[in-house]
CSV table of C-alpha atoms and ligand atoms in Angstrom, one decimal:
chain,number,residue,atom,x,y,z
A,1,MET,CA,17.6,19.2,20.9
A,2,THR,CA,15.0,21.3,19.2
A,3,VAL,CA,12.8,19.4,17.1
A,4,ARG,CA,12.9,20.6,13.2
A,5,VAL,CA,10.5,18.9,10.9
A,6,ARG,CA,10.0,19.9,7.5
A,7,TYR,CA,7.5,19.1,4.7
A,8,ALA,CA,9.0,19.3,1.3
A,9,PRO,CA,6.7,19.0,-1.7
A,10,SER,CA,7.6,18.9,-5.2
A,11,PRO,CA,5.3,21.5,-6.9
A,12,THR,CA,4.0,19.2,-9.7
A,13,GLY,CA,0.5,19.2,-8.7
A,14,MET,CA,-2.3,20.3,-6.3
A,15,LEU,CA,-1.7,19.1,-2.7
A,16,HIS,CA,-2.2,15.2,-2.5
A,17,VAL,CA,-4.3,14.0,0.6
A,18,GLY,CA,-1.2,11.7,1.2
A,19,GLY,CA,1.0,15.0,1.0
A,20,ALA,CA,-1.3,16.9,3.2
A,21,ARG,CA,-1.1,13.8,6.1
A,22,THR,CA,2.5,14.0,5.9
A,23,ALA,CA,2.4,17.7,6.4
A,24,LEU,CA,0.0,17.5,9.2
A,25,PHE,CA,2.0,14.8,11.1
A,26,ASN,CA,5.2,16.7,10.9
A,27,TRP,CA,3.2,20.1,11.7
A,28,ALA,CA,1.8,18.2,14.9
A,29,TRP,CA,5.1,17.0,15.8
A,30,ALA,CA,6.7,20.4,15.7
A,31,ARG,CA,3.7,22.1,17.4
A,32,ARG,CA,3.7,19.1,20.1
A,33,HIS,CA,7.7,19.8,20.8
A,34,GLY,CA,7.8,23.6,20.5
A,35,GLY,CA,10.0,22.9,17.4
A,36,ALA,CA,10.2,24.3,14.0
A,37,PHE,CA,8.0,23.4,10.9
A,38,VAL,CA,9.8,24.0,7.8
A,39,LEU,CA,8.3,24.2,4.2
A,40,ARG,CA,10.7,23.6,1.4
A,41,ILE,CA,9.7,23.6,-1.9
A,42,GLU,CA,11.5,20.7,-4.0
A,43,ASP,CA,11.4,22.5,-7.4
A,44,THR,CA,14.2,20.7,-9.1
A,45,ASP,CA,12.5,18.6,-11.7
A,46,LYS,CA,12.2,21.5,-13.8
A,47,GLU,CA,9.8,20.3,-16.5
A,48,ARG,CA,7.3,19.2,-14.0
A,49,SER,CA,7.4,22.0,-11.5
A,50,THR,CA,5.0,24.9,-12.0
A,51,GLU,CA,4.4,28.1,-10.0
A,52,GLU,CA,0.6,27.6,-10.0
A,53,SER,CA,1.2,24.4,-8.3
A,54,GLU,CA,3.3,25.7,-5.8
A,55,ARG,CA,0.8,28.6,-5.1
A,56,SER,CA,-2.1,26.1,-5.0
A,57,ILE,CA,-0.1,23.8,-2.4
A,58,LEU,CA,0.6,26.7,0.1
A,59,GLU,CA,-3.0,28.0,-0.5
A,60,ALA,CA,-4.3,24.4,0.7
A,61,MET,CA,-1.8,24.3,3.4
A,62,GLU,CA,-2.9,27.7,4.7
A,63,TRP,CA,-6.5,26.6,4.3
A,64,LEU,CA,-5.6,23.7,6.6
A,65,GLY,CA,-4.1,26.0,9.3
A,66,MET,CA,-0.8,24.2,8.8
A,67,ASP,CA,1.4,27.6,9.4
A,68,TRP,CA,5.1,26.9,8.7
A,69,ASP,CA,8.0,28.8,10.9
A,70,GLU,CA,10.3,28.8,8.1
A,71,GLY,CA,9.8,28.7,4.4
A,72,PRO,CA,8.4,30.5,1.3
A,73,GLY,CA,6.7,34.0,2.5
A,74,VAL,CA,8.0,33.7,5.7
A,75,GLY,CA,11.9,33.3,5.2
A,76,GLY,CA,14.0,31.8,8.1
A,77,PRO,CA,17.7,31.6,9.1
A,78,PHE,CA,18.5,28.6,6.6
A,79,GLY,CA,16.8,29.8,3.4
A,80,PRO,CA,16.5,29.9,0.5
A,81,TYR,CA,13.4,27.7,0.8
A,82,HIS,CA,13.4,26.5,-2.9
A,83,GLN,CA,15.6,24.1,-3.7
A,84,THR,CA,16.6,25.5,-7.0
A,85,GLN,CA,17.9,28.4,-5.4
A,86,ARG,CA,20.4,26.2,-3.5
A,87,VAL,CA,22.4,24.7,-6.3
A,88,GLU,CA,25.7,26.5,-5.6
A,89,ARG,CA,25.6,24.6,-2.4
A,90,HIS,CA,24.6,21.5,-3.9
A,91,LEU,CA,27.6,21.6,-6.3
A,92,GLU,CA,30.0,22.5,-3.4
A,93,LEU,CA,29.3,19.6,-1.6
A,94,SER,CA,29.4,17.3,-4.5
A,95,ALA,CA,32.9,18.9,-5.2
A,96,LYS,CA,33.7,17.9,-1.9
A,97,LEU,CA,32.6,14.4,-2.1
A,98,LEU,CA,34.6,14.2,-5.4
A,99,GLU,CA,37.9,15.5,-3.9
A,100,GLU,CA,37.5,13.2,-0.7
A,101,GLY,CA,36.9,10.3,-3.1
A,102,LYS,CA,33.3,9.5,-1.5
A,103,ALA,CA,32.0,10.3,-5.1
A,104,TYR,CA,33.4,9.7,-8.5
A,105,ARG,CA,32.8,10.9,-12.0
A,106,CYS,CA,31.2,8.3,-14.2
A,107,PHE,CA,31.5,8.7,-18.0
A,108,CYS,CA,29.6,5.6,-19.0
A,109,GLY,CA,26.9,7.5,-20.7
A,110,SER,CA,23.3,6.5,-21.1
A,111,GLU,CA,24.0,4.0,-24.0
A,112,ARG,CA,26.0,2.1,-22.2
A,113,ILE,CA,24.1,2.3,-18.9
A,114,THR,CA,20.9,1.0,-20.7
A,115,ALA,CA,22.8,-1.7,-22.4
A,116,LEU,CA,24.2,-3.1,-19.2
A,117,ARG,CA,20.7,-2.9,-17.5
A,118,GLU,CA,19.0,-4.6,-20.4
A,119,GLU,CA,21.7,-7.5,-20.0
A,120,GLN,CA,21.3,-7.9,-16.4
A,121,MET,CA,17.6,-8.0,-16.9
A,122,ALA,CA,18.0,-10.7,-19.6
A,123,ASN,CA,20.1,-12.6,-17.0
A,124,LYS,CA,17.6,-12.1,-14.4
A,125,GLN,CA,19.9,-9.9,-12.2
A,126,ASN,CA,18.7,-6.8,-10.5
A,127,PRO,CA,20.0,-3.9,-12.6
A,128,ARG,CA,23.0,-2.2,-11.0
A,129,TYR,CA,26.0,-0.2,-12.0
A,130,ASP,CA,29.1,-2.6,-12.6
A,131,GLY,CA,31.3,-0.1,-11.3
A,132,ARG,CA,33.5,0.5,-14.3
A,133,CYS,CA,34.6,4.2,-13.6
A,134,ARG,CA,34.9,3.4,-9.7
A,135,GLY,CA,38.6,3.0,-10.0
A,136,LEU,CA,39.5,6.0,-12.2
A,137,SER,CA,41.9,8.2,-10.2
A,138,LEU,CA,40.6,11.7,-9.6
A,139,ALA,CA,43.4,12.9,-11.6
A,140,ASP,CA,42.4,11.1,-14.7
A,141,SER,CA,38.8,11.8,-14.1
A,142,THR,CA,39.6,15.6,-13.9
A,143,ALA,CA,41.5,15.4,-17.3
A,144,LYS,CA,38.6,13.8,-19.0
A,145,ALA,CA,36.1,16.1,-17.6
A,146,GLU,CA,38.5,19.2,-18.6
A,147,ALA,CA,38.9,17.7,-22.1
A,148,GLY,CA,34.8,18.0,-22.4
A,149,GLU,CA,33.7,14.4,-21.7
A,150,GLU,CA,30.1,14.2,-20.5
A,151,PHE,CA,30.0,12.5,-17.0
A,152,ALA,CA,27.5,11.8,-14.2
A,153,VAL,CA,28.9,11.9,-10.6
A,154,ARG,CA,28.0,8.8,-8.7
A,155,PHE,CA,28.1,8.0,-4.8
A,156,ARG,CA,30.9,5.5,-3.9
A,157,VAL,CA,29.1,3.6,-1.6
A,158,PRO,CA,31.4,2.1,1.1
A,159,GLU,CA,31.6,-1.6,2.4
A,160,GLY,CA,29.8,-2.3,5.7
A,161,GLU,CA,26.4,-2.6,7.2
A,162,THR,CA,24.5,0.7,8.2
A,163,GLY,CA,21.3,1.2,10.2
A,164,PHE,CA,19.1,4.0,10.9
A,165,THR,CA,16.3,4.8,13.4
A,166,ASP,CA,12.7,4.4,12.1
A,167,HIS,CA,10.0,5.6,14.8
A,168,VAL,CA,7.5,3.6,12.6
A,169,ARG,CA,9.1,0.6,11.3
A,170,GLY,CA,11.5,0.0,14.2
A,171,ASP,CA,15.4,0.1,13.6
A,172,VAL,CA,16.1,-0.6,10.3
A,173,SER,CA,19.7,-2.2,9.1
A,174,PHE,CA,21.2,-3.1,5.6
A,175,GLN,CA,24.0,-4.4,3.9
A,176,ASN,CA,25.8,-1.5,2.0
A,177,VAL,CA,26.4,-3.8,-1.0
A,178,GLU,CA,22.8,-3.7,-1.5
A,179,VAL,CA,22.9,0.0,-2.2
A,180,ASP,CA,24.1,0.8,-6.0
A,181,ASP,CA,26.7,3.5,-6.6
A,182,TRP,CA,23.6,5.9,-7.2
A,183,ILE,CA,23.9,9.2,-9.2
A,184,MET,CA,24.1,12.2,-7.4
A,185,LEU,CA,24.6,14.6,-10.6
A,186,ARG,CA,23.3,13.8,-13.8
A,187,SER,CA,25.2,14.3,-16.9
A,188,ASP,CA,23.4,17.7,-17.7
A,189,GLY,CA,24.9,18.7,-14.1
A,190,SER,CA,21.1,18.8,-12.4
A,191,PRO,CA,21.4,17.1,-9.1
A,192,THR,CA,19.2,14.1,-8.1
A,193,TYR,CA,16.6,14.0,-5.2
A,194,ASN,CA,18.7,11.7,-3.0
A,195,PHE,CA,21.5,14.0,-3.1
A,196,VAL,CA,19.7,17.5,-2.7
A,197,VAL,CA,17.2,16.1,0.1
A,198,VAL,CA,20.2,15.2,2.3
A,199,CYS,CA,22.1,18.5,1.6
A,200,ASP,CA,19.2,20.9,2.3
A,201,ASP,CA,18.0,18.6,5.3
A,202,ALA,CA,21.5,18.8,6.7
A,203,ASP,CA,21.9,22.4,6.0
A,204,MET,CA,18.3,23.1,7.6
A,205,LYS,CA,19.2,21.3,10.8
A,206,ILE,CA,16.3,18.8,10.2
A,207,THR,CA,16.3,16.4,13.2
A,208,HIS,CA,13.3,14.1,12.1
A,209,VAL,CA,12.2,13.1,8.7
A,210,LEU,CA,8.7,12.2,8.6
A,211,ARG,CA,7.6,11.2,5.1
A,212,GLY,CA,5.8,8.6,3.2
A,213,GLU,CA,6.7,5.0,2.9
A,214,GLU,CA,7.5,5.3,-0.9
A,215,HIS,CA,10.7,6.8,0.4
A,216,LEU,CA,11.7,4.1,2.5
A,217,VAL,CA,13.9,2.7,-0.5
A,218,ASN,CA,15.7,5.8,-0.5
A,219,THR,CA,16.8,6.1,3.1
A,220,PRO,CA,19.7,3.7,3.1
A,221,LYS,CA,21.2,6.0,0.1
A,222,GLN,CA,20.7,9.1,2.4
A,223,VAL,CA,21.7,7.5,5.4
A,224,LEU,CA,25.3,6.8,3.6
A,225,LEU,CA,25.3,10.2,2.3
A,226,TYR,CA,25.1,11.7,5.6
A,227,GLN,CA,28.0,9.7,7.0
A,228,ALA,CA,30.0,10.5,3.9
A,229,LEU,CA,29.5,14.1,4.7
A,230,GLY,CA,30.3,13.7,8.4
A,231,LEU,CA,26.6,14.9,9.3
A,232,ASP,CA,24.4,13.7,12.0
A,233,VAL,CA,22.0,11.5,10.6
A,234,PRO,CA,18.2,12.5,11.4
A,235,GLU,CA,15.7,10.1,12.8
A,236,PHE,CA,12.9,8.9,10.3
A,237,GLY,CA,9.5,7.9,10.5
A,238,HIS,CA,8.0,6.5,7.3
A,239,LEU,CA,4.3,7.0,7.2
A,240,PRO,CA,2.1,4.1,5.7
A,241,LEU,CA,0.7,4.4,2.3
A,242,MET,CA,-2.7,5.8,2.0
A,243,LEU,CA,-4.7,2.9,0.3
A,244,GLY,CA,-8.3,2.9,-1.3
A,245,THR,CA,-10.9,0.7,0.2
A,246,ASP,CA,-9.8,-1.8,-2.6
A,247,LYS,CA,-6.4,-1.9,-0.8
A,248,LYS,CA,-4.9,-0.2,-4.0
A,249,LYS,CA,-2.7,2.7,-3.9
A,250,LEU,CA,-5.0,5.9,-3.8
A,251,SER,CA,-5.6,7.4,-7.2
A,252,LYS,CA,-8.1,9.3,-9.3
A,253,ARG,CA,-9.7,5.9,-10.1
A,254,THR,CA,-11.1,5.3,-6.7
A,255,GLY,CA,-11.7,9.1,-5.4
A,256,HIS,CA,-10.6,12.6,-5.1
A,257,THR,CA,-6.8,12.8,-4.4
A,258,SER,CA,-6.4,16.5,-3.9
A,259,VAL,CA,-7.3,18.6,-0.8
A,260,GLN,CA,-8.5,21.4,-2.7
A,261,ILE,CA,-11.0,19.0,-4.3
A,262,TYR,CA,-12.7,18.2,-0.9
A,263,ARG,CA,-12.4,21.8,-0.1
A,264,ASP,CA,-14.4,22.8,-3.1
A,265,LEU,CA,-16.8,19.9,-2.7
A,266,GLY,CA,-17.6,21.4,0.8
A,267,TYR,CA,-15.9,19.2,3.6
A,268,PRO,CA,-15.9,21.2,6.4
A,269,ARG,CA,-12.2,22.2,7.0
A,270,ASP,CA,-12.0,20.5,10.2
A,271,ALA,CA,-13.4,17.4,9.1
A,272,VAL,CA,-10.7,17.1,6.4
A,273,LEU,CA,-8.0,17.6,9.3
A,274,ASN,CA,-9.9,15.0,11.5
A,275,PHE,CA,-9.9,12.4,8.4
A,276,LEU,CA,-6.2,13.1,7.7
A,277,CYS,CA,-5.4,12.5,11.3
A,278,LEU,CA,-7.0,9.0,11.1
A,279,GLN,CA,-4.8,8.0,8.1
A,280,GLY,CA,-2.3,6.0,10.2
A,281,TRP,CA,-3.0,7.4,13.4
A,282,ALA,CA,-5.6,7.1,16.0
A,283,LEU,CA,-6.4,9.0,19.4
A,284,ASP,CA,-7.4,6.1,21.4
A,285,GLY,CA,-8.4,3.5,19.2
A,286,GLU,CA,-12.2,4.6,19.8
A,287,THR,CA,-12.6,8.1,19.4
A,288,GLU,CA,-13.0,9.1,15.7
A,289,VAL,CA,-14.1,12.8,16.1
A,290,PHE,CA,-11.5,14.7,17.5
A,291,SER,CA,-10.1,17.9,16.7
A,292,VAL,CA,-6.1,18.9,15.7
A,293,ASP,CA,-5.4,19.9,19.3
A,294,GLU,CA,-5.9,16.3,20.1
A,295,LEU,CA,-3.3,15.3,17.7
A,296,ILE,CA,-1.1,17.8,18.7
A,297,LYS,CA,-1.3,16.9,22.3
A,298,ASN,CA,-1.0,13.1,21.9
A,299,PHE,CA,0.8,12.5,18.6
A,300,GLU,CA,3.8,10.1,18.9
A,301,VAL,CA,5.6,9.0,15.6
A,302,LYS,CA,6.0,5.5,17.2
A,303,ASP,CA,2.1,5.3,17.5
A,304,VAL,CA,1.7,5.4,13.6
A,305,SER,CA,0.6,2.3,12.1
A,306,LYS,CA,2.8,0.2,9.8
A,307,GLY,CA,0.1,-1.0,7.9
A,308,GLY,CA,-1.5,0.9,5.0
A,309,ALA,CA,-3.8,3.4,6.1
A,310,ILE,CA,-7.4,2.9,4.6
A,311,PHE,CA,-9.0,6.1,2.9
A,312,ASP,CA,-12.5,5.2,3.3
A,313,ALA,CA,-14.3,7.8,1.4
A,314,GLU,CA,-17.8,7.0,3.0
A,315,LYS,CA,-16.2,7.6,6.2
A,316,PHE,CA,-15.0,10.9,5.2
A,317,GLN,CA,-18.6,12.2,4.0
A,318,TRP,CA,-19.7,10.6,7.6
A,319,LEU,CA,-17.2,12.8,9.4
A,320,ALA,CA,-17.9,15.7,7.1
A,321,GLY,CA,-21.6,15.6,8.5
A,322,GLU,CA,-20.5,15.4,12.1
A,323,TYR,CA,-18.5,18.5,11.6
A,324,LEU,CA,-21.3,20.2,9.7
A,325,ARG,CA,-23.8,19.6,12.5
A,326,GLN,CA,-21.7,20.7,15.3
A,327,GLU,CA,-21.7,24.2,13.5
A,328,THR,CA,-24.1,27.2,14.7
A,329,PRO,CA,-26.6,27.6,11.9
A,330,ALA,CA,-24.8,31.0,11.2
A,331,GLU,CA,-21.6,29.6,10.4
A,332,CYS,CA,-23.1,26.9,8.5
A,333,ALA,CA,-24.9,29.5,6.5
A,334,ALA,CA,-21.7,31.5,5.6
A,335,HIS,CA,-20.1,28.0,4.6
A,336,CYS,CA,-23.1,27.2,2.4
A,337,ALA,CA,-23.8,30.7,1.1
A,338,PRO,CA,-21.1,30.3,-2.1
A,339,TYR,CA,-22.9,27.1,-3.0
A,340,VAL,CA,-26.1,28.6,-3.1
A,341,ILE,CA,-24.9,31.6,-5.0
A,342,GLU,CA,-23.2,29.3,-7.4
A,343,ALA,CA,-26.1,27.4,-8.1
A,344,GLY,CA,-28.1,30.6,-8.9
A,345,LEU,CA,-30.5,30.2,-6.2
A,346,MET,CA,-29.9,33.4,-4.5
A,347,SER,CA,-27.3,36.4,-5.2
A,348,ALA,CA,-25.2,37.7,-2.7
A,349,GLU,CA,-27.1,40.7,-2.2
A,350,GLU,CA,-30.4,38.5,-1.6
A,351,LEU,CA,-28.4,36.4,1.0
A,352,ALA,CA,-27.4,39.4,2.8
A,353,ALA,CA,-31.1,40.8,2.7
A,354,ARG,CA,-32.5,37.5,3.9
A,355,SER,CA,-29.9,36.2,6.0
A,356,ALA,CA,-32.0,35.5,9.1
A,357,TRP,CA,-34.4,33.4,6.8
A,358,PHE,CA,-31.4,31.6,5.1
A,359,GLU,CA,-30.1,30.6,8.6
A,360,GLN,CA,-33.5,29.4,9.7
A,361,VAL,CA,-33.6,27.0,6.4
A,362,VAL,CA,-29.9,25.8,7.2
A,363,ALA,CA,-30.8,25.1,10.8
A,364,GLY,CA,-33.6,22.9,9.5
A,365,MET,CA,-31.3,21.4,6.8
A,366,GLN,CA,-28.0,20.6,8.9
A,367,GLU,CA,-29.2,17.2,10.0
A,368,ARG,CA,-29.8,16.4,6.3
A,369,ILE,CA,-26.9,17.1,4.5
A,370,ARG,CA,-23.0,16.4,5.2
A,371,LEU,CA,-21.2,18.7,2.8
A,372,TYR,CA,-21.8,22.5,2.3
A,373,SER,CA,-22.2,21.7,-1.5
A,374,GLU,CA,-25.1,19.4,-0.8
A,375,LEU,CA,-27.4,22.1,0.3
A,376,PRO,CA,-28.7,24.0,-3.1
A,377,GLU,CA,-30.1,20.9,-4.4
A,378,LYS,CA,-32.0,19.9,-1.7
A,379,ILE,CA,-33.4,23.5,-1.1
A,380,ALA,CA,-34.0,24.3,-5.0
A,381,PHE,CA,-37.7,23.5,-4.4
A,382,LEU,CA,-38.1,26.7,-2.6
A,383,PHE,CA,-37.0,28.8,-5.4
A,384,GLU,CA,-39.2,27.1,-8.0
A,385,ALA,CA,-42.5,29.2,-9.2
A,386,ASP,CA,-45.3,28.2,-6.7
A,387,ASP,CA,-47.8,27.3,-9.8
A,388,ALA,CA,-45.2,25.3,-11.8
A,389,LEU,CA,-43.3,23.3,-9.2
A,390,SER,CA,-41.9,20.4,-10.6
A,391,TYR,CA,-43.1,17.0,-9.0
A,392,ASP,CA,-41.0,13.9,-9.0
A,393,GLU,CA,-42.9,10.9,-10.0
A,394,LYS,CA,-42.6,9.1,-6.7
A,395,ALA,CA,-43.9,12.0,-4.7
A,396,LEU,CA,-47.0,12.3,-7.0
A,397,LYS,CA,-47.6,8.7,-6.7
A,398,ASN,CA,-47.4,9.0,-2.8
A,399,ALA,CA,-49.6,12.0,-2.9
A,400,LYS,CA,-52.2,10.0,-5.0
A,401,LYS,CA,-52.3,7.1,-3.0
A,402,HIS,CA,-54.5,9.0,-0.8
A,403,GLU,CA,-58.3,9.3,-1.5
A,404,VAL,CA,-58.6,12.1,1.1
A,405,ARG,CA,-55.9,14.1,-0.4
A,406,GLY,CA,-58.2,17.1,-1.9
A,407,ASP,CA,-59.9,17.2,1.7
A,408,VAL,CA,-56.6,17.0,3.6
A,409,LEU,CA,-55.0,19.8,1.5
A,410,ALA,CA,-58.5,22.1,1.9
A,411,ALA,CA,-58.3,21.3,5.9
A,412,VAL,CA,-54.6,22.5,5.5
A,413,LEU,CA,-55.6,25.8,4.0
A,414,GLU,CA,-58.4,26.1,6.5
A,415,ASN,CA,-56.9,25.3,9.7
A,416,LEU,CA,-52.8,25.8,9.2
A,417,LEU,CA,-52.9,28.9,6.9
A,418,PRO,CA,-54.3,31.4,9.2
A,419,MET,CA,-51.8,30.0,11.9
A,420,LEU,CA,-49.0,30.5,9.3
A,421,GLU,CA,-50.1,34.4,8.5
A,422,GLU,CA,-49.9,34.7,12.3
A,423,GLY,CA,-46.4,33.8,12.5
A,424,VAL,CA,-46.5,31.1,14.8
A,425,SER,CA,-43.7,28.4,15.3
A,426,ALA,CA,-43.1,25.0,13.6
A,427,SER,CA,-43.9,23.2,16.6
A,428,ALA,CA,-47.3,25.1,17.1
A,429,LEU,CA,-48.0,24.2,13.5
A,430,SER,CA,-47.2,20.7,14.1
A,431,GLU,CA,-49.2,20.4,17.2
A,432,ALA,CA,-52.4,21.9,15.2
A,433,GLY,CA,-51.7,19.5,12.3
A,434,LYS,CA,-51.8,16.3,14.8
A,435,ALA,CA,-55.0,17.6,16.6
A,436,MET,CA,-56.7,18.0,13.0
A,437,LEU,CA,-55.7,14.6,11.9
A,438,SER,CA,-56.9,13.2,15.0
A,439,GLU,CA,-60.3,15.1,14.6
A,440,LYS,CA,-60.6,14.0,11.3
A,441,GLY,CA,-59.8,10.2,12.1
A,442,TRP,CA,-56.6,10.5,9.2
A,443,LYS,CA,-53.2,9.1,9.6
A,444,PHE,CA,-50.2,11.3,9.3
A,445,PRO,CA,-49.4,9.9,6.0
A,446,ALA,CA,-52.5,11.2,4.6
A,447,LEU,CA,-51.5,14.4,5.5
A,448,GLY,CA,-47.8,14.2,5.1
A,449,GLN,CA,-47.6,12.9,1.4
A,450,PRO,CA,-50.1,15.2,-0.5
A,451,LEU,CA,-48.6,18.1,1.6
A,452,ARG,CA,-45.0,17.4,0.9
A,453,CYS,CA,-45.5,17.1,-2.9
A,454,ALA,CA,-47.7,20.0,-2.9
A,455,LEU,CA,-44.9,22.0,-1.2
A,456,THR,CA,-41.6,20.5,-2.4
A,457,GLY,CA,-42.4,18.1,-5.2
A,458,LYS,CA,-40.1,15.6,-3.5
A,459,ALA,CA,-41.0,12.4,-1.7
A,460,GLY,CA,-38.6,13.3,1.1
A,461,GLY,CA,-37.0,16.2,2.6
A,462,PRO,CA,-37.1,18.4,5.5
A,463,ASP,CA,-39.7,18.6,8.3
A,464,LEU,CA,-43.0,19.7,6.6
A,465,PHE,CA,-43.7,22.4,9.1
A,466,ASP,CA,-40.5,24.1,8.7
A,467,VAL,CA,-41.1,24.2,5.1
A,468,LEU,CA,-44.3,25.7,5.6
A,469,ILE,CA,-42.5,28.7,7.7
A,470,TRP,CA,-39.6,28.8,4.9
A,471,LEU,CA,-42.1,29.2,2.2
A,472,GLY,CA,-44.5,31.6,4.1
A,473,ALA,CA,-48.1,32.0,4.0
A,474,GLU,CA,-48.2,33.3,0.5
A,475,SER,CA,-46.2,30.8,-1.3
A,476,SER,CA,-47.6,27.8,0.7
A,477,ARG,CA,-51.0,28.8,0.2
A,478,ALA,CA,-50.2,29.2,-3.8
A,479,ARG,CA,-48.7,25.7,-3.8
A,480,ILE,CA,-51.4,24.0,-2.0
A,481,GLU,CA,-54.2,25.4,-4.3
A,482,SER,CA,-52.1,24.6,-7.4
A,483,ALA,CA,-51.6,20.9,-5.8
A,484,ILE,CA,-55.1,20.8,-5.4
A,485,LYS,CA,-55.8,21.3,-9.0
A,486,ARG,CA,-53.0,19.5,-10.2
A,487,PHE,CA,-53.8,15.9,-8.2
A,488,GLU,CA,-57.3,15.8,-9.8
B,501,LIG,N1,10.1,16.1,-2.8
B,501,LIG,C1,9.8,14.7,-2.3
B,501,LIG,C2,8.4,14.3,-2.6
B,501,LIG,O1,7.6,15.2,-2.7
B,501,LIG,C3,10.0,15.0,-0.8
B,501,LIG,C4,10.6,13.4,-0.2
B,501,LIG,C5,11.1,13.6,1.2
B,501,LIG,O2,10.1,14.2,2.2
B,501,LIG,O3,12.2,13.3,1.5
B,501,LIG,O4,8.1,13.1,-2.2
């Protein structure tokens, strides 16, 4: 059997991290088995579906590198891949089921259904259809329909017990009586999710349905429909819900929920993929940093955990930092560049003209940031005016703790600046700085704190000898001279 899996997003928003995880596990399963990964756009909710949302979902999938073998843009043998373009087929299958008595027209109307539900709820019963139209003959119901009476089409749930294979939750079985005679076509003729998802999955020859646990309640209805249509039932895997660290459903309250936002915040792409892998799956229970290739090589649906996956935003940031640090300075610089431009620190032209310098700065900063977007704020001091650098209160306080600050800065001007002019390395400067300290009998903070405030205006930050090099002799000198005056 060739594995055929699908991701079937409804284009009603951006790509949710939960959806991205579903897509990723399906994609990995297809790649692992040399099967096909199908992308189907479930756009039947006309009010909420937008083209913009579809575009942004496809774009996010592309960014994550999850290529689809069939679907929008690439076509395939079982298209069209937009659900709204498959309506004729849906109606054909619904007519077939009506004809065979496996579905029936329901003329109850929304008023009666609402009243019925209210009555059942008042009696503490589970709301369900009472089967009033179940007994209508096909001839009678056809006559009513032809006379213009409004109707919905309901699935006729047969008697018995049914089961299905769920690779995550184990084999599931249920009594058919627990399943209501659900609506396949609404009275306006529009098909419902449970109906079309089965039509399309069957027509697209899907072998494994891996999707979020929120759909587990739908699966019995769908399994019964496959059987009514005389089709093979696919195998299922219901992936655990992604929960916030508060154990509640992930929501905008607890953090960002769309993949694009993480991209825009400057999370490395591979960190996003790695983090999604960890939502309900583990490589070996220990290794946290691994690539999607490892997922493809090792992914088994049965290893997915039943329990909720915890979306730990802090761990996500940590992981982002791990990936950012693995990049070469040139790669990282390229990823940080748009943020530096956006922050107005440098233009694209300036960046191109000073690319070696910028890479040097990035190399020194890679240990200190986790997201590309964190860079501009941390290096903004480099772009301030030398004689009007803003000093943080704490930086100034630290600098002023040292009585000898004026002497120290003067010594830097005398001993280190000539070396800087000659173009020595940061480590040579550091050596010279230490030698100077021991000769004068000063402790490192007496140099570090005033010099840091003078050069950066901040209480903490990158290595000071790196900063001297990034600023260059002229700026460094101007900043130190200005600090000597301002510290008094
Ligand atoms: N369009 C459905 C959703 O976005 C797909 C559910 C399924 O995979 O069956 O939730």
